[in-house]
Short mmCIF file of C-alpha atoms and ligand atoms in Angstrom, two decimals:
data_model
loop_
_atom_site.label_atom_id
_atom_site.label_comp_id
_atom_site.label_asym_id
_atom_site.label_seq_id
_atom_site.Cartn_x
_atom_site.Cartn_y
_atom_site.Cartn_z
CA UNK A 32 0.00 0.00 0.00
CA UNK A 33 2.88 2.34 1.02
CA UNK A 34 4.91 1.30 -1.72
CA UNK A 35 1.80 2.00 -4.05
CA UNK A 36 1.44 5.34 -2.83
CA UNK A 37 4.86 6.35 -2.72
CA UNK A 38 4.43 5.31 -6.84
CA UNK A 39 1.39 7.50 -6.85
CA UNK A 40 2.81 10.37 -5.01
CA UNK A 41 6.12 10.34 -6.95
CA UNK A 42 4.24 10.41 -10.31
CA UNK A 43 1.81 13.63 -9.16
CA UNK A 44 4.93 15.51 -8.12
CA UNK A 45 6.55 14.56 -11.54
CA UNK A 46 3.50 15.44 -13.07
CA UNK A 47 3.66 18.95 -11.14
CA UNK A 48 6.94 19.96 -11.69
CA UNK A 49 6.10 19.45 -15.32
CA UNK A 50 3.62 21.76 -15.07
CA UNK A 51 5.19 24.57 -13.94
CA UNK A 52 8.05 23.81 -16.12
CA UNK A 53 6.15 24.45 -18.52
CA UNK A 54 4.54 27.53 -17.27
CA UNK A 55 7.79 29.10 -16.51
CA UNK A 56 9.84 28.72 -20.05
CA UNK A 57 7.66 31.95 -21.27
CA UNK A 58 7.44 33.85 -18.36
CA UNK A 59 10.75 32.93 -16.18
CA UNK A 60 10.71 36.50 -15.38
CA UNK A 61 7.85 38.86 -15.78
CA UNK A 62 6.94 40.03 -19.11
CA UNK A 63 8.21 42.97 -20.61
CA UNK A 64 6.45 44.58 -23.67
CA UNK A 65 4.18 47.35 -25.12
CA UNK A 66 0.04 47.07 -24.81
CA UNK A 67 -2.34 49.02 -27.62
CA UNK A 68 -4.93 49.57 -24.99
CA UNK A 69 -3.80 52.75 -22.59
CA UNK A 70 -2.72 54.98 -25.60
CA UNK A 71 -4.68 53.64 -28.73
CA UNK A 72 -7.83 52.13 -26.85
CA UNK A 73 -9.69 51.22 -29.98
CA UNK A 74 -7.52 53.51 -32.42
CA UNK A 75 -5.46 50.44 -33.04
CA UNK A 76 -4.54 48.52 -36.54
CA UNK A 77 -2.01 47.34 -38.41
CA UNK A 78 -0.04 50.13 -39.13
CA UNK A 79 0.10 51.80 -35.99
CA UNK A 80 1.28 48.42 -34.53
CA UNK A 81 4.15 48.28 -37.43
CA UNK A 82 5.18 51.62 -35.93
CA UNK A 83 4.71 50.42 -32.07
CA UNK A 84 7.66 47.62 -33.07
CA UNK A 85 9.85 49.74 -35.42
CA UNK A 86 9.69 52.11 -32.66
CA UNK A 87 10.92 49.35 -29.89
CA UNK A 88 13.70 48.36 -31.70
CA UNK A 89 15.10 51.91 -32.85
CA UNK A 90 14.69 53.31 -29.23
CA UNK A 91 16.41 50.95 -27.63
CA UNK A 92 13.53 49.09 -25.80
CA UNK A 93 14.09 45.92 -27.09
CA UNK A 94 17.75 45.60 -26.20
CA UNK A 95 16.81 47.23 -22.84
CA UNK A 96 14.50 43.65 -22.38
CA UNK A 97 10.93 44.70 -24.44
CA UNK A 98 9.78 41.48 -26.08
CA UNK A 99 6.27 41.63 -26.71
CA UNK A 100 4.35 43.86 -28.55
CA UNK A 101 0.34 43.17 -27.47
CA UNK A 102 -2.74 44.12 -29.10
CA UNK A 103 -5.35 44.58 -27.13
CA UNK A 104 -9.00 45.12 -27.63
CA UNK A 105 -10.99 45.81 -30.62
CA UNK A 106 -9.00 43.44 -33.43
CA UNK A 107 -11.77 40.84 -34.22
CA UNK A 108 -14.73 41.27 -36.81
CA UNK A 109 -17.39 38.68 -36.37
CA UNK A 110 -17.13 35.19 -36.87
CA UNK A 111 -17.09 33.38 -40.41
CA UNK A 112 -20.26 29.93 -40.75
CA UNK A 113 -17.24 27.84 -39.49
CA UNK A 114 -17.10 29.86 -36.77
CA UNK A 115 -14.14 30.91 -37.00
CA UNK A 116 -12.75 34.01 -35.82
CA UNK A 117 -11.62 36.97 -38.03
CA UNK A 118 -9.11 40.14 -37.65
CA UNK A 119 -11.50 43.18 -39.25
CA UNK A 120 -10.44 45.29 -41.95
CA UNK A 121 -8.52 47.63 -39.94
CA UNK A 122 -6.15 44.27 -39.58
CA UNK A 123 -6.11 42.67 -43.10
CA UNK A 124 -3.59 39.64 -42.71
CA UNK A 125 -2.83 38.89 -38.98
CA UNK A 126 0.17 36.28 -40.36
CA UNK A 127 1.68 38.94 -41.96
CA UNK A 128 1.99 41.34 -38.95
CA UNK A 129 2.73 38.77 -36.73
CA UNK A 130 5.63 38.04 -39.48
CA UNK A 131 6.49 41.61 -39.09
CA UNK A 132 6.89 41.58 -35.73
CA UNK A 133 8.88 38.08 -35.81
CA UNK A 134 11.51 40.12 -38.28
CA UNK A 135 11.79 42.91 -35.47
CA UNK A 136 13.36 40.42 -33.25
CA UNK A 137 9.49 40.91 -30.97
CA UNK A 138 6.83 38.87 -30.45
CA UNK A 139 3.23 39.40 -30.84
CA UNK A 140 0.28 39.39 -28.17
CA UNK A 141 -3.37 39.36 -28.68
CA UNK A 142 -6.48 39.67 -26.73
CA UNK A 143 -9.55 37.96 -26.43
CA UNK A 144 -12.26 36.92 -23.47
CA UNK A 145 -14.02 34.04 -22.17
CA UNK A 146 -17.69 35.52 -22.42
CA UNK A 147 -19.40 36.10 -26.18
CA UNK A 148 -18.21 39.65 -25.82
CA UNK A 149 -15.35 40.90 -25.17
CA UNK A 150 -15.21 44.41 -22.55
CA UNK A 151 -15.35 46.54 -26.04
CA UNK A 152 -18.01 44.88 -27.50
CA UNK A 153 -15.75 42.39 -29.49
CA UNK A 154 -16.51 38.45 -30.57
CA UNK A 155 -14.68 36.72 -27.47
CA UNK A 156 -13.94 33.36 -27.49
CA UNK A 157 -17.05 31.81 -25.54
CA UNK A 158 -17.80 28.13 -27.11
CA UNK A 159 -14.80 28.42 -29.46
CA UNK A 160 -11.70 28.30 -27.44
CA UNK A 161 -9.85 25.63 -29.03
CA UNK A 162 -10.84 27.37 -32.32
CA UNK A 163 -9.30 30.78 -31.24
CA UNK A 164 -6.05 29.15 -30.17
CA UNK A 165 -5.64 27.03 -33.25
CA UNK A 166 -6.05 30.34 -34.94
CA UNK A 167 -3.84 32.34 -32.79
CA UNK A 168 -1.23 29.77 -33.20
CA UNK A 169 -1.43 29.41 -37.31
CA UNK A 170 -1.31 33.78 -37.08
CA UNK A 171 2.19 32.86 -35.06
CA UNK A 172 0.64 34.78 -31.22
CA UNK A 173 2.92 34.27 -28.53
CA UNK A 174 0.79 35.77 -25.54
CA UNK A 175 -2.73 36.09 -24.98
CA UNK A 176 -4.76 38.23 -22.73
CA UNK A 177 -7.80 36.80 -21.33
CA UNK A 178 -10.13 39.61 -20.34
CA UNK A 179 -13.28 37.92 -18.14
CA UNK A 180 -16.11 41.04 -19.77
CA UNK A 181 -19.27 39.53 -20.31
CA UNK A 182 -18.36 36.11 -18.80
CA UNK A 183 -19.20 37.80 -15.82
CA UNK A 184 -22.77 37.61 -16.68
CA UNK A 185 -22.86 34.31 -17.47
CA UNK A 186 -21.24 33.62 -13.65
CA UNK A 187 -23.87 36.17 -12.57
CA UNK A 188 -26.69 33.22 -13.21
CA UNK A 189 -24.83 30.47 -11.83
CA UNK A 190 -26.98 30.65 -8.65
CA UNK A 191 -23.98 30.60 -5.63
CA UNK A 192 -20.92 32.90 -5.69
CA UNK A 193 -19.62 29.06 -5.41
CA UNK A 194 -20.89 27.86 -8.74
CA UNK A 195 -19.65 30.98 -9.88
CA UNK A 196 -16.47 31.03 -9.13
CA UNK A 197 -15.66 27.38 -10.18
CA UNK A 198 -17.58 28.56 -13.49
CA UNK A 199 -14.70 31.59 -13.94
CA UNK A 200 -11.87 29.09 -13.23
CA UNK A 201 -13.51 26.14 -15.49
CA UNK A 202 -12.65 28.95 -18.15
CA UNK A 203 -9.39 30.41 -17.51
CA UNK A 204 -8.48 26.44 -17.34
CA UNK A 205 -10.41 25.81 -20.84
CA UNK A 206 -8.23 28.48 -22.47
CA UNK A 207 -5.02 27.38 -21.07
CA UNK A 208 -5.77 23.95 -22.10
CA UNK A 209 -6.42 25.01 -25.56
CA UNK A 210 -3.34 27.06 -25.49
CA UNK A 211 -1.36 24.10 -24.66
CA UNK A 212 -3.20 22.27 -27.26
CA UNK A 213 -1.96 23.97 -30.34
CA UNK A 214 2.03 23.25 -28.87
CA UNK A 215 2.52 26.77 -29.78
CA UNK A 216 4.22 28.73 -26.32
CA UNK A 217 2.12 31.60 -25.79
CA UNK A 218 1.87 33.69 -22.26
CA UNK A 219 -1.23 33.08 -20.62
CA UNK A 220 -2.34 36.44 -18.99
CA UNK A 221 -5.05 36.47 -16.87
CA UNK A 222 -7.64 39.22 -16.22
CA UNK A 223 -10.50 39.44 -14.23
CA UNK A 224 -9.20 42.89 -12.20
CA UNK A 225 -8.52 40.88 -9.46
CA UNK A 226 -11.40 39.58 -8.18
CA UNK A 227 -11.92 36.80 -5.59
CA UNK A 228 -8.68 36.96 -4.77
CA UNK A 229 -7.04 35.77 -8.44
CA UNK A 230 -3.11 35.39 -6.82
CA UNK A 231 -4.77 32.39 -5.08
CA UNK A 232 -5.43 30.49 -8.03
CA UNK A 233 -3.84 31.71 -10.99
CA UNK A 234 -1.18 29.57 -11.31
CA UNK A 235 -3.39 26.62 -10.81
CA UNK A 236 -5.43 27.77 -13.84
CA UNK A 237 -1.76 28.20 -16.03
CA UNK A 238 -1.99 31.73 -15.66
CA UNK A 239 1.49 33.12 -16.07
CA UNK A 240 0.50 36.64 -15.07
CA UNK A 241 -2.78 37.82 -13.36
CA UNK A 242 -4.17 41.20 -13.11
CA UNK A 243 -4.92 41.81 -9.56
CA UNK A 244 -6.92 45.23 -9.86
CA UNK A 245 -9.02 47.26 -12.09
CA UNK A 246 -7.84 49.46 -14.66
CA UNK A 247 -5.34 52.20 -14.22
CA UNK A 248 -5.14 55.97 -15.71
CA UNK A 249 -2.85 57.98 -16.20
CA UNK A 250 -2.66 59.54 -13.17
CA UNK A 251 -0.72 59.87 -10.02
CA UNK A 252 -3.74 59.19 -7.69
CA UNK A 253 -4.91 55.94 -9.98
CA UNK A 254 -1.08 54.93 -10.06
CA UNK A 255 -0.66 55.19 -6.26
CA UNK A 256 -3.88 53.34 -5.40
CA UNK A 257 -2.79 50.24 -7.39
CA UNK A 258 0.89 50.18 -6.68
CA UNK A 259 0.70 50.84 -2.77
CA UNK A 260 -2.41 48.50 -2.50
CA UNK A 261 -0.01 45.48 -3.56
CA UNK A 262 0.79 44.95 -0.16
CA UNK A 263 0.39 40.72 1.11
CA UNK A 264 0.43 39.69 -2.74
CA UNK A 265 4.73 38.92 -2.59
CA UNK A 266 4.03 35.25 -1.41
CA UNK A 267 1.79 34.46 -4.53
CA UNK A 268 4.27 35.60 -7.48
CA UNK A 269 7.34 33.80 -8.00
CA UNK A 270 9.21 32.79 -12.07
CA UNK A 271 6.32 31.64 -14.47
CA UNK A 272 3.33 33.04 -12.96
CA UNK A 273 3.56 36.76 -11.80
CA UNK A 274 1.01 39.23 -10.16
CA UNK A 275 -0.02 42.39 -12.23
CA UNK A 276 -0.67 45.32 -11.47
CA UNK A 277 -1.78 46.14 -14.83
CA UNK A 278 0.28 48.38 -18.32
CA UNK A 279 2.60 51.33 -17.32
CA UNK A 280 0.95 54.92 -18.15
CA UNK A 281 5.06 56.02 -18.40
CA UNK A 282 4.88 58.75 -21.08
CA UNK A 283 1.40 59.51 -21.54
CA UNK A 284 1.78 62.65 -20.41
CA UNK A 285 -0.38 62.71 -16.97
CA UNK A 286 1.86 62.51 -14.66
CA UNK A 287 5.04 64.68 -14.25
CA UNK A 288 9.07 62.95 -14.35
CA UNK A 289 9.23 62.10 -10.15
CA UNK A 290 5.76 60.57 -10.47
CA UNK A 291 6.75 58.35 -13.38
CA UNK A 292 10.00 57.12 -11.95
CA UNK A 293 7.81 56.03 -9.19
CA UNK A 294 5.80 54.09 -11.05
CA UNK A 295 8.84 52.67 -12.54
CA UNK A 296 10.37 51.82 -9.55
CA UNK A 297 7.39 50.43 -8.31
CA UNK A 298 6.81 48.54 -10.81
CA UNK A 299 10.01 47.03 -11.22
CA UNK A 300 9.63 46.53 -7.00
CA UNK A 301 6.68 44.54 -7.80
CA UNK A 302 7.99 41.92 -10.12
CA UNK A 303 5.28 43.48 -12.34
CA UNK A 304 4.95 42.85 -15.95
CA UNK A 305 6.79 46.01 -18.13
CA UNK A 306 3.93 46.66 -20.40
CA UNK A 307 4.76 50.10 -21.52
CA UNK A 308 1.39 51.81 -23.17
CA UNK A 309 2.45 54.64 -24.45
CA UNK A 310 3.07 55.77 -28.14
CA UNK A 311 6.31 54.16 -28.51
CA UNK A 312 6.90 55.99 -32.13
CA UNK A 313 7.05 59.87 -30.52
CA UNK A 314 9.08 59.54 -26.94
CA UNK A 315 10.73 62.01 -25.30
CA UNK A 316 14.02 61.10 -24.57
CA UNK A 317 12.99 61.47 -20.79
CA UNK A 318 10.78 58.97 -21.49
CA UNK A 319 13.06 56.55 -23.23
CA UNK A 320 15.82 57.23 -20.18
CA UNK A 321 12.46 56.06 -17.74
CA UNK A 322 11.59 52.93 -19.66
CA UNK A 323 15.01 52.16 -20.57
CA UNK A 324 16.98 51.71 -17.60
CA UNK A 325 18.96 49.15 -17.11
CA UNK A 326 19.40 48.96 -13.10
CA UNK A 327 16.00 49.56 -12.85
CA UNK A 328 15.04 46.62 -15.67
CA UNK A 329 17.51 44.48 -13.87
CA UNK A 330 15.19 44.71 -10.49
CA UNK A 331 12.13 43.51 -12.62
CA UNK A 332 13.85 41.26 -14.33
CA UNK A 333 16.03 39.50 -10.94
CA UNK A 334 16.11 35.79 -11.46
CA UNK A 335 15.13 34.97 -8.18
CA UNK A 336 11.54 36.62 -8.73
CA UNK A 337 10.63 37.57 -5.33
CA UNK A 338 8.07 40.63 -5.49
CA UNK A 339 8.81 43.32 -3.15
CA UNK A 340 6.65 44.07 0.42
CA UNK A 341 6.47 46.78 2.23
CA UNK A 342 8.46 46.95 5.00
CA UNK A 343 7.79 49.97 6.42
CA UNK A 344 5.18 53.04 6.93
CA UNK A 345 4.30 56.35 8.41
CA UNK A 346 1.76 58.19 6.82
CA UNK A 347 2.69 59.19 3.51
CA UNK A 348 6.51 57.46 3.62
CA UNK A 349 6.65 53.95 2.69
CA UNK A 350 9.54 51.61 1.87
CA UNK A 351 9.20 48.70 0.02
CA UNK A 352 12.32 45.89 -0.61
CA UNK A 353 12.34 42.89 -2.51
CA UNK A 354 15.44 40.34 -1.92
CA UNK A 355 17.65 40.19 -5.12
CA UNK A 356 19.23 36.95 -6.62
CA UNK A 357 23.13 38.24 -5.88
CA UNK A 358 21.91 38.69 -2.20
CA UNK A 359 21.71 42.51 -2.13
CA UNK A 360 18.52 44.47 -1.98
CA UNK A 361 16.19 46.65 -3.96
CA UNK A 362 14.70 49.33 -1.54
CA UNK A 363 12.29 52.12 -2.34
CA UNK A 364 11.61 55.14 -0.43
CA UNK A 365 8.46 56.90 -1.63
CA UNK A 366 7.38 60.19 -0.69
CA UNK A 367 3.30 60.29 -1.69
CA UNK A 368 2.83 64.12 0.09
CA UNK A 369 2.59 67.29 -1.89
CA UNK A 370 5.70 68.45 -0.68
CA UNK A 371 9.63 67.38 -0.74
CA UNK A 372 10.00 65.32 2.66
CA UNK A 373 12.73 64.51 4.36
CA UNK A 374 12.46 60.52 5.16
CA UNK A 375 14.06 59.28 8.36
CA UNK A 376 14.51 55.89 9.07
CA UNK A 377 16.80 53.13 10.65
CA UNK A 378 17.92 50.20 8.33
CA UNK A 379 17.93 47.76 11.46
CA UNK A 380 14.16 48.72 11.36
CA UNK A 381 13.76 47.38 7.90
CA UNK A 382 15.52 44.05 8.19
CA UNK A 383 19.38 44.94 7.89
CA UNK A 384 22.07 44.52 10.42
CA UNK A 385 22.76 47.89 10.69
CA UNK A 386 24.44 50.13 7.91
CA UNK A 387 24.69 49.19 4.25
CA UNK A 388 26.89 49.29 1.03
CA UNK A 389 24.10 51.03 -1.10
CA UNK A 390 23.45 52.75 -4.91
CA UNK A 391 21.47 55.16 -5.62
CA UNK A 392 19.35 53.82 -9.32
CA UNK A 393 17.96 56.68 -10.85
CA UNK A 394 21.43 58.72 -9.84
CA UNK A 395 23.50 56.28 -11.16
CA UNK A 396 25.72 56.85 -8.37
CA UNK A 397 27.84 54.80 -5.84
CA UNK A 398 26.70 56.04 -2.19
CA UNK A 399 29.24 54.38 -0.15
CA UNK A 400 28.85 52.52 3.21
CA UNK A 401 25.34 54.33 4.71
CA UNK A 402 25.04 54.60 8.28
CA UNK A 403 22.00 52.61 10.39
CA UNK A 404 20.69 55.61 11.32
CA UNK A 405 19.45 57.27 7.33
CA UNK A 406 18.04 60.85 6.46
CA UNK A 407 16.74 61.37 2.74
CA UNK A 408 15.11 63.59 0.79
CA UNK A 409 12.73 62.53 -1.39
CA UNK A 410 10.75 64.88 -3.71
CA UNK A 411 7.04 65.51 -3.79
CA UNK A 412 5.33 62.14 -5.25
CA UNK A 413 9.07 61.08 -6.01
CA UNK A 414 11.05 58.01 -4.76
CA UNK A 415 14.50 57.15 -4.29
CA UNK A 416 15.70 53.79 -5.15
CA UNK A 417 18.71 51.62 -3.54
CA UNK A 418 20.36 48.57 -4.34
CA UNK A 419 22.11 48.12 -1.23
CA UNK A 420 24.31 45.29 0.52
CA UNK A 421 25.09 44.46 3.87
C1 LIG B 746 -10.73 45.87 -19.66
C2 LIG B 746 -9.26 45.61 -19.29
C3 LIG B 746 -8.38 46.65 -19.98
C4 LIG B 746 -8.60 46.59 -21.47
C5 LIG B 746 -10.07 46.79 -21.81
C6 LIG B 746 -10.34 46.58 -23.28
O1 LIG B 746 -11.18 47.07 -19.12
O2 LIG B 746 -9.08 45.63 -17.91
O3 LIG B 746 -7.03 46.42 -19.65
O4 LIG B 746 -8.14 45.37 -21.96
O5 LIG B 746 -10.88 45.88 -21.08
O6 LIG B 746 -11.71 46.66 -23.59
#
């Protein structure tokens, strides 16, 4: 019987491994990329998304660590007798863009949902999953965003918030099924803002990134909200399936340069996924400098994949850390008043020994041995970022 078991047992955690392998080969660190959807909303097609890569290769995003270049919403015209699904005119030959974007060194990301419509209005994929993935796959897709819309109704009449919720997860695990059907790697990114507690059970559904809150706008206050309200997710992120806090609003003019490199920083804090959704084909070189840099892609990108927490608070100063594979640190110190502050704090208070061998990231600068016992200043809305060492 023991000996049975121990057969059993030994063949589920094979079995599990292999599924997270599998996960994690497109998403071993979290997903870096442009999104149509914050800038273009539904003033996307083919041309503008020729532009979107051209413009990630010649401004240095793509060797910075920009891979995917994601379509979102509003692509699909209706469905043909077969049922099968259809780019509309403003997208004549899917293949050929994705082929595009394949010659740009990128790959390409579309977007669909699990209800009949999708949140624009859109044919999504309900009762022709394995159809839309077999499709995706002969276009050449390499990520997919699954956006719950009008599934939500359907969950709405499934007559306990139970039923319901095994109704939403029967679908994200349809999808990912079908993905895996067509032997085609895509990343599987889940969105459903968040709701009954998604970091939970996204893995478990092959999610390799979840959104865990509703939309953001370009602004400091919509930024803020999401970013700090991250708090107690760390545990549930880790290589291959990744918590999001949804596209960056970097360069879309809403917020001024401090508030941006926050949302960088934060960002990059969180293990988040580097969608940038801006208009990649007119940046500012301030905004190429934000989106670009290295140290601050190298945080994001750490191999170990632990998502920052936040260690500390007092009203509006907050530091957040996240452990880094080479045994330093990534530490944030955010200022969210309307005024400069001046941040005081201890490092023994935030985990350390006592003083630390630190960097200053957006200064690009070499700070020395800091004592226990630190003073900063720390611009209105603005952050400073470590990487420090014991
Ligand atoms: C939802 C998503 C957004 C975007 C739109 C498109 O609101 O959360 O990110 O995809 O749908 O309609």
């Amino acid at each position: 019987m023991r000996r049975l078991c121990m057969g059993i047992c030994l063949l589920l955690l094979f079995l599990a491994t292999k599924a997270v392998a599998q996960s994690s080969v497109v998403a071993a660190t979290p997903p870096m990329g442009w999104n149509s959807w914050n800038h273009f909303a539904g003033k996307i097609d083919d041309a503008t998304v020729r532009a979107q890569s051209d413009a990630m290769v010649s401004s240095g995003m793509r060797d910075a660590g920009y891979v995917y270049i994601n379509i979102d919403d509003t692509w699909q015209a209706e469905r043909d007798a077969q049922g099968v699904i259809h780019a509309n005119s403003r997208f004549p030959d899917m293949r050929a863009l994705a082929d595009y974007v394949h010659s740009n060194g990128l790959k390409l990301g579309i977007y669909s949902s699990p209800g009949p419509k999708t949140c624009a209005g859109f044919a999504g994929s309900y009762g022709h999953e394995e159809q839309d993935a077999q499709t995706y796959a002969a276009w050449g897709v390499d990520y997919l965003k699954y956006d719950l819309c009008s599934f939500g109704k359907i969950m709405e009449g499934a007559g306990s918030p139970e039923a319901a919720h095994k109704l939403m997860l029967d679908a994200y695990t349809k999808m990912q099924k079908a993905l895996a059907k067509t032997g085609r790697p895509m990343v599987y990114s889940l969105c459903q803002y968040g709701a009954d507690a998604v970091w939970r059970w996204g893995a478990s559904v092959g999610g390799n990134s979840w959104r865990t809150t509703g939309d953001i706008s370009d602004k400091y206050s919509s930024m803020t909200l999401i970013g700090f309200g991250q708090a107690g997710l760390a545990k549930f992120a880790g290589p291959g399936h990744w918590n999001d806090p949804d596209m960056l609003e970097v360069g879309n003019g809403g917020m001024n340069l401090e508030e941006y490199r926050t949302h960088m920083s934060l960002w990059a804090l969180l293990a988040a996924p580097l969608l940038a959704g801006n208009d990649l084909s007119t940046m500012k070189p301030e905004t190429i400098a934000l989106l670009t840099n290295r140290e601050v892609i190298a945080i994001d990108q750490d191999p170990l994949g632990k998502q920052a927490e936040r260690l500390w608070a007092e009203g509006t100063q907050e530091i957040w850390a996240r452990p880094l594979a080479d045994a330093s640190n990534a530490v944030g110190i955010f200022n969210r008043f309307d005024w400069p502050q001046d941040i005081a704090f201890s490092f023994s208070e935030i985990g350390f020994k006592g003083g630390v061998k630190a960097r200053d990231i957006w200064a690009a600068k070499d700070l020395g041995t800091l004592p226990n016992r630190y003073k900063v200043r720390v611009p209105s809305h603005g952050v400073v970022l470590l990487r420090v060492s014991e």
